[in-house]
Amino acid sequence: MRNAARLSRVALCSLVGVLLLASRPTRLFAADTLETIRTRGELLWGADAEGGAPYVYPDPQKPERLIGFEVELAEALAAKLGVKARMVQNQWDQLIPALERGNFDIVLNGLELTIDNQQHIAMSRPYFVYAQQIVTRKETEGLTRLDDLKSKSVGVLSGTAAQRLVEKISGVDIRIYPGNVESFRDLKAQRIEAVVLDLPIALHYAKPDSTLRFSGDPFAPGYYGIGVRKPDVTLLAAINQAIEELAQDHTLERIYREYGVWDERQIGLKDYQPEIVVQRKSISTLREWPKYLPLLLRGAVTTVELSVLGMTLAIVVGLIVVLVRLYAIAPLRWFAKAYVEIFRGTPLLIQLFLIYYGLPEIGIRLNAFLAGILGLGLNYAASEAENYRAGIQAIPPGQTEAAHALGMSRWQALRRVVLPQALRLVIPPVTNDFIAMFKDSSIVSVITMVELTKVYGMLAMSTYDYIGLGLMTAGIYLVLSYPASIFARRLEKKLCYDRR
């Protein structure tokens, strides 16, 4: 026991050490990044091309090529620096942490020029003036201002000015999406009543759609700027000079007109006055845990609900599938076998997308919570079916034959002799699956469910304390899963009649 406790302490210390090391930049930055870029011959710019139109997205005619007004802007900037531009794919809401880690030289992807962003990175002079736009279904009337969205379900893009604006409205049911297009799908499926997004996104995705319409005029203008690391002073100066030259020779106007995003607001670029940034004290969420822990626990409740209900569904469906596979007639056996192969051999993420976004096209519309339970339950049912099959086939056939000799029917032998022993054998793998589902349930955030990992991500984006929040979140997951392990061990011990 003493050795076990010592090993546990060593393991915990090692984990904390790894996390602390992981939080540090992984490379030493050159004193002059601009010189490094010129020596390398490439300007690495971070962006997210997934659903990223009209900023950066694959060309529909040649999918291997990226297009978008920011692609052309990056190439124009790189040309001013005497190098070529190369885009580095990164999840949009993690662009700033990735820049700080040195994954690329600049962030150029609709990054809002805000005081919050400038607390962590330096930002260039603006290259684009954006505004917010409310989009509704064609038949919806009256939702033309932010105040009209009270008590409505409204979709926004994660980590944007739209999210911050809508969060200030009392009584609004806000749905946060990871990409540009998912909110429009939910709007058309009548799961939400309006979407608030940056105007360029609305122009590209909603304007050509005859079932949607712009509701009211654009509002709340703001600026996009290019993010660089704070020590990269010479690079920032070079980028500022390049943007100014591109504005003066009308290159920016030409690019924006080509993608249909030029409007009268862009004239205001030359009137931009930088705000004075007062550096705030960094936030330690561990020291301020009473403020953040309740928010994480609220997300943990959703995680528990999803996992318990999803596992219940998986156990029931898995048992039905294995019984059909082993004892039903041939066509049903083939169906059960195909079910296992299909759900086990395809990603859970794709299954969730098909259930949540695909089913409405055939008239089946589930909310995000039900879709999450169904996706997790059906996916894990394939694994549970295989666990049960292994357990049933581990029981010697002689026991079934003996049951038949005693006059039991096939069903009675299965129910009273085979299944009780088989279920005892599969307790360890089923428990492992249940604990795995606790962690896999985080994937349902892609269909707007705000569970524990999603809450962690949202808080980390606003506080930039990934370590403190990460340790709290990992601790909650451990507290949730450890009782399941203890319960499984006790249940296994209780059912071991032959070892008493």
Coordinates of C-alpha atoms in Angstrom, one line a residue:
M1 CA 0.0 0.0 0.0
R2 CA 2.9 2.3 0.9
N3 CA 4.5 1.6 -2.5
A4 CA 1.3 2.2 -4.3
A5 CA 0.7 5.6 -2.6
R6 CA 4.3 6.5 -3.4
L7 CA 3.8 5.6 -7.0
S8 CA 0.6 7.6 -7.2
R9 CA 2.3 10.7 -5.9
V10 CA 5.2 10.2 -8.4
A11 CA 2.6 9.8 -11.2
L12 CA 0.7 12.9 -10.1
C13 CA 3.9 14.9 -9.9
S14 CA 5.0 13.7 -13.3
L15 CA 1.6 14.6 -14.8
V16 CA 1.8 18.1 -13.4
G17 CA 5.4 18.4 -14.6
V18 CA 4.4 17.4 -18.1
L19 CA 1.5 19.8 -18.2
L20 CA 3.7 22.7 -17.0
L21 CA 6.3 21.8 -19.7
A22 CA 3.6 21.5 -22.3
S23 CA 2.4 25.0 -21.4
R24 CA 5.7 26.6 -22.3
P25 CA 6.7 27.6 -25.9
T26 CA 8.2 24.6 -27.7
R27 CA 10.8 26.6 -29.5
L28 CA 13.0 29.5 -28.9
F29 CA 12.0 32.4 -31.1
A30 CA 14.5 34.3 -33.1
A31 CA 15.2 37.8 -32.0
D32 CA 14.1 39.1 -35.4
T33 CA 11.3 36.9 -36.8
L34 CA 11.1 39.1 -39.9
E35 CA 14.7 38.1 -40.7
T36 CA 13.8 34.5 -40.1
I37 CA 10.9 34.7 -42.5
R38 CA 13.1 36.2 -45.2
T39 CA 15.7 33.6 -44.7
R40 CA 13.1 30.8 -44.8
G41 CA 11.5 32.4 -47.9
E42 CA 8.0 31.8 -46.5
L43 CA 5.5 33.7 -44.4
L44 CA 3.5 31.1 -42.4
W45 CA 0.0 32.4 -41.6
G46 CA -2.4 30.6 -39.4
A47 CA -6.1 30.1 -40.4
D48 CA -9.0 27.7 -40.4
A49 CA -10.2 26.6 -43.9
E50 CA -13.0 24.4 -42.5
G51 CA -16.2 26.3 -43.4
G52 CA -14.0 29.4 -43.8
A53 CA -15.6 31.1 -46.8
P54 CA -15.2 33.8 -47.9
Y55 CA -12.0 34.2 -45.9
V56 CA -10.1 31.0 -46.8
Y57 CA -11.7 27.9 -48.3
P58 CA -11.0 25.2 -50.8
D59 CA -11.8 26.1 -54.4
P60 CA -15.0 24.2 -55.5
Q61 CA -13.5 23.8 -59.0
K62 CA -10.0 22.7 -57.7
P63 CA -10.4 21.5 -54.1
E64 CA -6.7 21.1 -53.7
R65 CA -6.3 24.9 -54.0
L66 CA -7.3 27.5 -51.4
I67 CA -9.1 30.7 -52.3
G68 CA -10.7 33.6 -50.4
F69 CA -10.0 37.2 -49.8
E70 CA -7.6 36.5 -47.0
V71 CA -5.7 34.1 -49.2
E72 CA -5.0 36.9 -51.7
L73 CA -4.3 39.3 -48.9
A74 CA -1.7 36.9 -47.4
E75 CA -0.1 36.5 -50.8
A76 CA 0.0 40.3 -51.3
L77 CA 1.5 40.8 -47.8
A78 CA 4.1 38.1 -48.4
A79 CA 5.0 39.7 -51.7
K80 CA 5.6 43.0 -49.9
L81 CA 8.0 41.1 -47.6
G82 CA 9.8 39.5 -50.5
V83 CA 8.7 35.9 -49.7
K84 CA 5.9 33.5 -50.5
A85 CA 2.8 32.8 -48.3
R86 CA 1.9 29.4 -46.9
M87 CA -1.2 28.7 -44.9
V88 CA -1.0 26.6 -41.7
Q89 CA -4.4 24.9 -40.8
N90 CA -5.5 25.5 -37.2
Q91 CA -8.8 25.4 -35.4
W92 CA -10.1 29.0 -35.5
D93 CA -10.8 29.5 -31.8
Q94 CA -7.3 28.2 -30.9
L95 CA -5.3 30.4 -33.3
I96 CA -3.9 32.7 -30.7
P97 CA -2.6 30.0 -28.4
A98 CA -1.1 28.3 -31.5
L99 CA 0.6 31.6 -32.5
E100 CA 2.1 31.9 -29.0
R101 CA 3.4 28.4 -29.3
G102 CA 5.2 29.3 -32.5
N103 CA 3.1 27.1 -34.9
F104 CA 3.1 30.0 -37.5
D105 CA 4.3 33.6 -37.9
I106 CA 1.0 35.5 -38.0
V107 CA -2.7 35.0 -37.5
L108 CA -4.7 36.2 -40.5
N109 CA -8.3 34.8 -40.3
G110 CA -11.0 37.3 -39.3
L111 CA -9.2 38.0 -36.0
E112 CA -11.1 40.8 -34.3
L113 CA -9.0 43.8 -33.2
T114 CA -10.1 43.9 -29.6
I115 CA -8.6 44.9 -26.3
D116 CA -9.0 41.3 -25.1
N117 CA -6.9 39.9 -28.0
Q118 CA -4.3 42.6 -27.5
Q119 CA -3.8 41.5 -23.9
H120 CA -2.0 38.4 -25.3
I121 CA -0.6 39.3 -28.8
A122 CA 0.2 42.4 -30.8
M123 CA -2.1 43.3 -33.6
S124 CA -1.6 45.2 -36.8
R125 CA -3.6 48.1 -38.1
P126 CA -6.9 46.9 -39.4
Y127 CA -7.3 45.5 -43.0
F128 CA -11.1 45.1 -43.0
V129 CA -14.1 46.6 -41.4
Y130 CA -16.8 44.1 -40.5
A131 CA -20.3 44.4 -39.0
Q132 CA -22.8 42.0 -37.5
Q133 CA -25.9 40.8 -39.4
I134 CA -29.0 39.1 -38.1
V135 CA -30.2 36.2 -40.4
T136 CA -33.6 34.6 -40.1
R137 CA -35.8 32.2 -42.2
K138 CA -37.6 33.9 -45.0
E139 CA -41.0 33.9 -43.3
T140 CA -39.8 35.3 -40.0
E141 CA -40.8 38.9 -39.3
G142 CA -39.7 41.4 -36.6
L143 CA -36.3 40.2 -35.6
T144 CA -34.4 43.2 -36.9
R145 CA -32.6 44.4 -33.8
L146 CA -30.6 42.7 -31.0
D147 CA -33.4 43.6 -28.5
D148 CA -35.9 41.6 -30.6
L149 CA -33.9 38.4 -29.9
K150 CA -35.0 38.3 -26.2
S151 CA -36.4 34.8 -25.4
K152 CA -35.4 33.5 -28.8
S153 CA -33.0 30.8 -29.7
V154 CA -30.0 32.4 -31.5
G155 CA -27.0 30.8 -33.1
V156 CA -23.5 32.4 -33.0
L157 CA -20.0 31.4 -33.9
S158 CA -17.8 30.5 -31.0
G159 CA -15.5 33.1 -29.6
T160 CA -16.7 36.0 -31.8
A161 CA -18.0 39.5 -31.3
A162 CA -21.5 38.1 -32.1
Q163 CA -21.3 35.7 -29.1
R164 CA -20.3 38.5 -26.8
L165 CA -23.1 40.8 -28.0
V166 CA -25.8 38.1 -27.8
E167 CA -24.7 37.0 -24.3
K168 CA -25.6 40.4 -23.1
I169 CA -29.2 40.0 -24.0
S170 CA -31.3 38.7 -21.1
G171 CA -33.3 35.6 -21.6
V172 CA -31.8 34.6 -24.9
D173 CA -31.2 30.9 -25.6
I174 CA -27.8 31.1 -27.2
R175 CA -26.4 28.2 -29.3
I176 CA -22.7 28.3 -29.9
Y177 CA -21.3 26.7 -33.1
P178 CA -17.7 25.7 -33.9
G179 CA -18.0 26.6 -37.6
N180 CA -19.7 29.1 -40.0
V181 CA -22.2 26.8 -41.7
E182 CA -23.7 24.7 -38.8
S183 CA -25.8 27.5 -37.5
F184 CA -27.5 28.1 -40.9
R185 CA -28.3 24.3 -41.1
D186 CA -30.0 24.5 -37.7
L187 CA -31.9 27.7 -38.7
K188 CA -33.3 26.0 -41.8
A189 CA -34.1 22.9 -39.7
Q190 CA -36.1 25.2 -37.4
R191 CA -34.0 24.4 -34.3
I192 CA -33.1 28.1 -33.8
E193 CA -34.9 31.3 -34.8
A194 CA -32.0 33.5 -35.8
V195 CA -28.3 33.6 -36.5
V196 CA -26.0 36.5 -35.7
L197 CA -22.7 36.4 -37.6
D198 CA -20.1 38.7 -39.2
L199 CA -21.4 40.2 -42.4
P200 CA -18.9 38.5 -44.8
I201 CA -20.0 35.1 -43.6
A202 CA -23.7 36.0 -44.0
L203 CA -23.0 37.4 -47.5
H204 CA -21.4 34.1 -48.6
Y205 CA -23.6 31.5 -47.0
A206 CA -27.0 33.2 -46.4
K207 CA -27.4 35.8 -49.1
P208 CA -27.7 33.2 -52.0
D209 CA -30.1 31.0 -50.0
S210 CA -33.7 31.7 -51.0
T211 CA -35.0 30.2 -47.7
L212 CA -33.1 32.7 -45.6
R213 CA -33.0 36.5 -45.4
F214 CA -31.1 39.4 -43.9
S215 CA -33.2 40.8 -41.1
G216 CA -32.4 44.5 -40.4
D217 CA -29.3 46.4 -41.3
P218 CA -25.8 45.5 -40.4
F219 CA -24.7 46.8 -37.0
A220 CA -21.8 46.9 -34.4
P221 CA -18.9 47.5 -36.8
G222 CA -15.5 46.4 -35.9
Y223 CA -12.0 45.7 -37.3
Y224 CA -10.1 42.7 -38.4
G225 CA -6.3 42.8 -37.7
I226 CA -3.3 40.6 -38.1
G227 CA -2.0 39.0 -35.0
V228 CA 1.7 38.6 -34.2
R229 CA 3.7 37.7 -31.1
K230 CA 4.4 40.7 -28.9
P231 CA 8.3 40.4 -29.3
D232 CA 8.0 40.5 -33.1
V233 CA 8.2 44.3 -33.3
T234 CA 10.0 44.5 -36.6
L235 CA 7.6 42.1 -38.2
L236 CA 4.6 44.1 -36.9
A237 CA 6.0 47.3 -38.3
A238 CA 6.6 45.6 -41.7
I239 CA 3.1 44.3 -41.8
N240 CA 1.6 47.7 -40.9
Q241 CA 3.6 49.3 -43.7
A242 CA 2.5 46.6 -46.2
I243 CA -1.2 47.0 -45.2
E244 CA -1.0 50.8 -45.7
E245 CA 0.6 50.4 -49.1
L246 CA -2.0 47.8 -50.2
A247 CA -4.8 50.2 -49.2
Q248 CA -3.2 53.2 -51.0
D249 CA -2.7 51.3 -54.2
H250 CA -6.3 49.9 -54.0
T251 CA -5.1 46.3 -53.9
L252 CA -7.4 45.8 -50.8
E253 CA -10.4 47.2 -52.7
R254 CA -9.7 45.0 -55.7
I255 CA -9.5 41.9 -53.6
Y256 CA -12.6 42.7 -51.6
R257 CA -14.6 43.5 -54.7
E258 CA -13.6 40.2 -56.2
Y259 CA -15.2 38.3 -53.3
G260 CA -18.2 40.6 -52.9
V261 CA -17.3 41.9 -49.5
W262 CA -16.4 45.5 -50.4
D263 CA -18.7 48.1 -48.9
E264 CA -18.7 51.8 -47.9
R265 CA -17.4 50.8 -44.4
Q266 CA -14.0 49.9 -45.8
I267 CA -13.4 53.6 -46.5
G268 CA -13.3 54.0 -42.7
L269 CA -10.0 52.0 -42.6
K270 CA -8.0 55.1 -43.0
D271 CA -9.8 56.8 -40.1
Y272 CA -8.8 54.1 -37.6
Q273 CA -7.4 55.3 -34.3
P274 CA -5.7 52.6 -32.2
E275 CA -7.0 52.3 -28.6
I276 CA -4.7 52.5 -25.7
V277 CA -4.2 49.0 -24.3
V278 CA -3.8 48.8 -20.6
Q279 CA -2.2 45.5 -19.7
R280 CA -4.4 43.5 -17.2
K281 CA -3.1 41.1 -14.6
S282 CA -3.1 37.5 -15.7
I283 CA -5.9 35.4 -14.3
S284 CA -5.2 32.4 -12.1
T285 CA -8.3 30.2 -12.2
L286 CA -6.8 28.0 -9.5
R287 CA -6.6 31.0 -7.1
E288 CA -10.1 32.1 -8.1
W289 CA -11.6 28.6 -8.2
P290 CA -14.9 29.6 -6.4
K291 CA -15.6 31.6 -9.5
Y292 CA -14.8 29.0 -12.1
L293 CA -15.4 25.6 -10.5
P294 CA -19.3 26.0 -10.4
L295 CA -19.3 26.7 -14.1
L296 CA -17.3 23.6 -14.8
L297 CA -19.6 21.5 -12.5
R298 CA -22.6 22.8 -14.4
G299 CA -21.0 21.4 -17.6
A300 CA -20.2 18.1 -15.7
V301 CA -23.9 17.6 -15.0
T302 CA -24.5 17.5 -18.7
T303 CA -21.6 15.1 -19.2
V304 CA -23.0 12.7 -16.6
E305 CA -26.5 12.9 -18.1
L306 CA -25.2 12.2 -21.6
S307 CA -22.9 9.3 -20.5
V308 CA -25.4 7.5 -18.2
L309 CA -28.3 7.7 -20.7
G310 CA -26.0 6.9 -23.7
M311 CA -24.5 3.9 -21.9
T312 CA -28.0 2.7 -20.9
L313 CA -29.0 2.8 -24.6
A314 CA -25.7 1.1 -25.6
I315 CA -26.2 -1.8 -23.2
V316 CA -29.8 -2.5 -24.2
V317 CA -29.1 -2.2 -28.0
G318 CA -25.9 -4.1 -27.7
L319 CA -27.7 -7.0 -26.0
I320 CA -30.4 -7.1 -28.6
V321 CA -27.8 -7.0 -31.4
V322 CA -25.7 -9.9 -30.0
L323 CA -28.8 -12.1 -29.4
V324 CA -30.0 -11.5 -33.0
R325 CA -26.5 -12.2 -34.3
L326 CA -26.1 -15.5 -32.4
Y327 CA -29.6 -16.9 -32.4
A328 CA -31.8 -15.3 -35.1
I329 CA -32.4 -16.5 -38.6
A330 CA -29.8 -15.8 -41.3
P331 CA -31.0 -12.4 -42.8
L332 CA -31.3 -10.9 -39.3
R333 CA -27.9 -12.3 -38.3
W334 CA -26.4 -10.6 -41.3
F335 CA -28.1 -7.4 -40.4
A336 CA -26.7 -7.5 -36.8
K337 CA -23.2 -8.3 -38.1
A338 CA -23.4 -5.3 -40.5
Y339 CA -24.6 -3.1 -37.7
V340 CA -21.5 -3.9 -35.6
E341 CA -19.1 -3.4 -38.5
I342 CA -20.7 -0.1 -39.7
F343 CA -20.9 1.6 -36.3
R344 CA -17.6 0.3 -35.1
G345 CA -15.8 1.1 -38.3
T346 CA -17.0 4.7 -38.8
P347 CA -16.1 7.8 -36.7
L348 CA -18.5 8.9 -34.0
L349 CA -18.1 12.5 -35.2
I350 CA -19.6 11.5 -38.6
Q351 CA -22.4 9.5 -37.0
L352 CA -23.3 12.6 -34.9
F353 CA -23.3 14.8 -38.0
L354 CA -25.6 12.4 -39.8
I355 CA -28.0 12.1 -36.9
Y356 CA -28.1 15.8 -36.1
Y357 CA -27.8 17.5 -39.5
G358 CA -28.8 14.6 -41.8
L359 CA -32.0 13.3 -40.3
P360 CA -33.9 16.6 -40.6
E361 CA -33.6 16.2 -44.4
I362 CA -35.9 13.2 -44.1
G363 CA -38.2 14.8 -41.6
I364 CA -36.7 13.5 -38.3
R365 CA -35.7 16.5 -36.2
L366 CA -34.0 15.7 -32.8
N367 CA -32.7 18.3 -30.4
A368 CA -29.0 18.3 -29.6
F369 CA -29.4 16.4 -26.3
L370 CA -31.3 13.5 -27.8
A371 CA -29.0 13.4 -30.9
G372 CA -26.0 13.2 -28.6
I373 CA -27.5 10.3 -26.5
L374 CA -28.6 8.5 -29.7
G375 CA -25.2 9.0 -31.3
L376 CA -23.2 7.8 -28.3
G377 CA -25.6 5.0 -27.6
L378 CA -25.7 3.5 -31.1
N379 CA -21.9 3.8 -31.5
Y380 CA -21.1 2.1 -28.2
A381 CA -23.8 -0.5 -28.8
A382 CA -21.5 -2.1 -31.4
S383 CA -18.7 -2.4 -28.8
E384 CA -21.1 -3.8 -26.2
A385 CA -22.4 -6.4 -28.6
E386 CA -18.9 -7.7 -29.2
N387 CA -18.3 -7.7 -25.4
Y388 CA -21.4 -9.7 -24.9
R389 CA -20.6 -12.1 -27.7
A390 CA -17.2 -12.8 -26.2
G391 CA -18.9 -13.4 -22.8
I392 CA -21.6 -15.8 -24.2
Q393 CA -19.1 -17.8 -26.3
A394 CA -16.8 -18.2 -23.3
I395 CA -19.5 -20.3 -21.5
P396 CA -18.9 -24.0 -22.3
P397 CA -21.5 -25.5 -24.6
G398 CA -21.9 -28.4 -22.2
Q399 CA -23.8 -26.2 -19.8
T400 CA -26.4 -25.4 -22.4
E401 CA -26.7 -29.1 -23.3
A402 CA -27.1 -29.9 -19.6
A403 CA -29.9 -27.3 -19.3
H404 CA -31.6 -28.8 -22.3
A405 CA -31.3 -32.3 -20.7
L406 CA -33.1 -30.9 -17.6
G407 CA -36.0 -29.9 -19.8
M408 CA -35.2 -26.2 -20.3
S409 CA -36.2 -24.5 -23.5
R410 CA -33.5 -22.7 -25.5
W411 CA -34.7 -19.3 -24.2
Q412 CA -34.8 -20.6 -20.6
A413 CA -31.2 -22.0 -20.9
L414 CA -30.0 -18.7 -22.3
R415 CA -31.8 -16.6 -19.6
R416 CA -31.0 -18.8 -16.5
V417 CA -27.7 -20.4 -17.3
V418 CA -25.7 -18.6 -20.1
L419 CA -26.5 -14.9 -19.7
P420 CA -25.9 -14.6 -15.9
Q421 CA -22.4 -16.0 -16.3
A422 CA -21.7 -14.1 -19.5
L423 CA -22.7 -10.7 -18.0
R424 CA -20.4 -11.3 -15.1
L425 CA -17.5 -11.9 -17.4
V426 CA -18.1 -8.7 -19.4
I427 CA -18.3 -6.3 -16.4
P428 CA -14.6 -5.1 -16.8
P429 CA -14.8 -4.3 -20.6
V430 CA -18.3 -2.7 -20.1
T431 CA -16.9 -0.6 -17.3
N432 CA -14.0 0.5 -19.5
D433 CA -16.4 1.5 -22.2
F434 CA -18.5 3.5 -19.7
I435 CA -15.4 5.4 -18.5
A436 CA -14.4 6.0 -22.1
M437 CA -17.8 7.4 -22.9
F438 CA -17.3 10.0 -20.1
K439 CA -14.4 11.3 -22.2
D440 CA -15.9 10.7 -25.6
S441 CA -19.0 12.6 -24.7
S442 CA -17.0 15.8 -25.2
I443 CA -17.4 15.3 -29.0
V444 CA -21.1 16.2 -28.8
S445 CA -20.0 19.9 -28.5
V446 CA -19.9 19.9 -32.3
I447 CA -23.7 19.8 -32.2
T448 CA -23.9 22.7 -29.8
M449 CA -24.1 20.7 -26.6
V450 CA -22.2 22.6 -23.8
E451 CA -20.7 19.9 -21.6
L452 CA -17.6 19.8 -19.4
T453 CA -14.9 20.0 -22.1
K454 CA -16.8 22.7 -24.0
V455 CA -17.1 24.8 -20.8
Y456 CA -13.4 24.3 -20.3
G457 CA -12.6 25.5 -23.8
M458 CA -14.8 28.6 -23.5
L459 CA -13.3 29.6 -20.1
A460 CA -9.8 28.9 -21.3
M461 CA -10.3 31.1 -24.3
S462 CA -11.5 34.0 -22.1
T463 CA -8.8 33.6 -19.4
Y464 CA -6.0 32.0 -21.3
D465 CA -5.3 29.9 -18.2
Y466 CA -5.2 26.5 -19.8
I467 CA -3.2 24.8 -17.0
G468 CA -5.4 25.8 -14.0
L469 CA -8.7 25.1 -15.8
G470 CA -7.2 21.9 -17.3
L471 CA -6.2 20.6 -13.9
M472 CA -9.7 21.4 -12.5
T473 CA -11.4 19.8 -15.5
A474 CA -9.2 16.7 -15.4
G475 CA -9.9 16.4 -11.7
I476 CA -13.7 16.5 -12.3
Y477 CA -13.4 13.8 -15.0
L478 CA -11.4 11.6 -12.5
V479 CA -13.9 12.1 -9.7
L480 CA -16.7 11.2 -12.2
S481 CA -15.1 8.0 -13.5
Y482 CA -13.4 6.6 -10.4
P483 CA -16.7 5.7 -8.6
A484 CA -17.7 3.7 -11.7
S485 CA -14.5 1.7 -11.4
I486 CA -15.1 1.0 -7.7
F487 CA -18.7 0.0 -8.4
A488 CA -17.6 -2.4 -11.2
R489 CA -15.1 -4.1 -8.9
R490 CA -17.6 -4.5 -6.1
L491 CA -20.3 -5.8 -8.5
E492 CA -17.8 -8.3 -10.1
K493 CA -16.8 -9.5 -6.6
K494 CA -20.4 -9.9 -5.6
L495 CA -21.2 -12.0 -8.6
C496 CA -18.2 -14.3 -8.2
Y497 CA -20.2 -17.0 -6.5
D498 CA -17.6 -19.7 -7.3
R499 CA -14.7 -17.7 -5.6
R500 CA -16.4 -17.2 -2.2

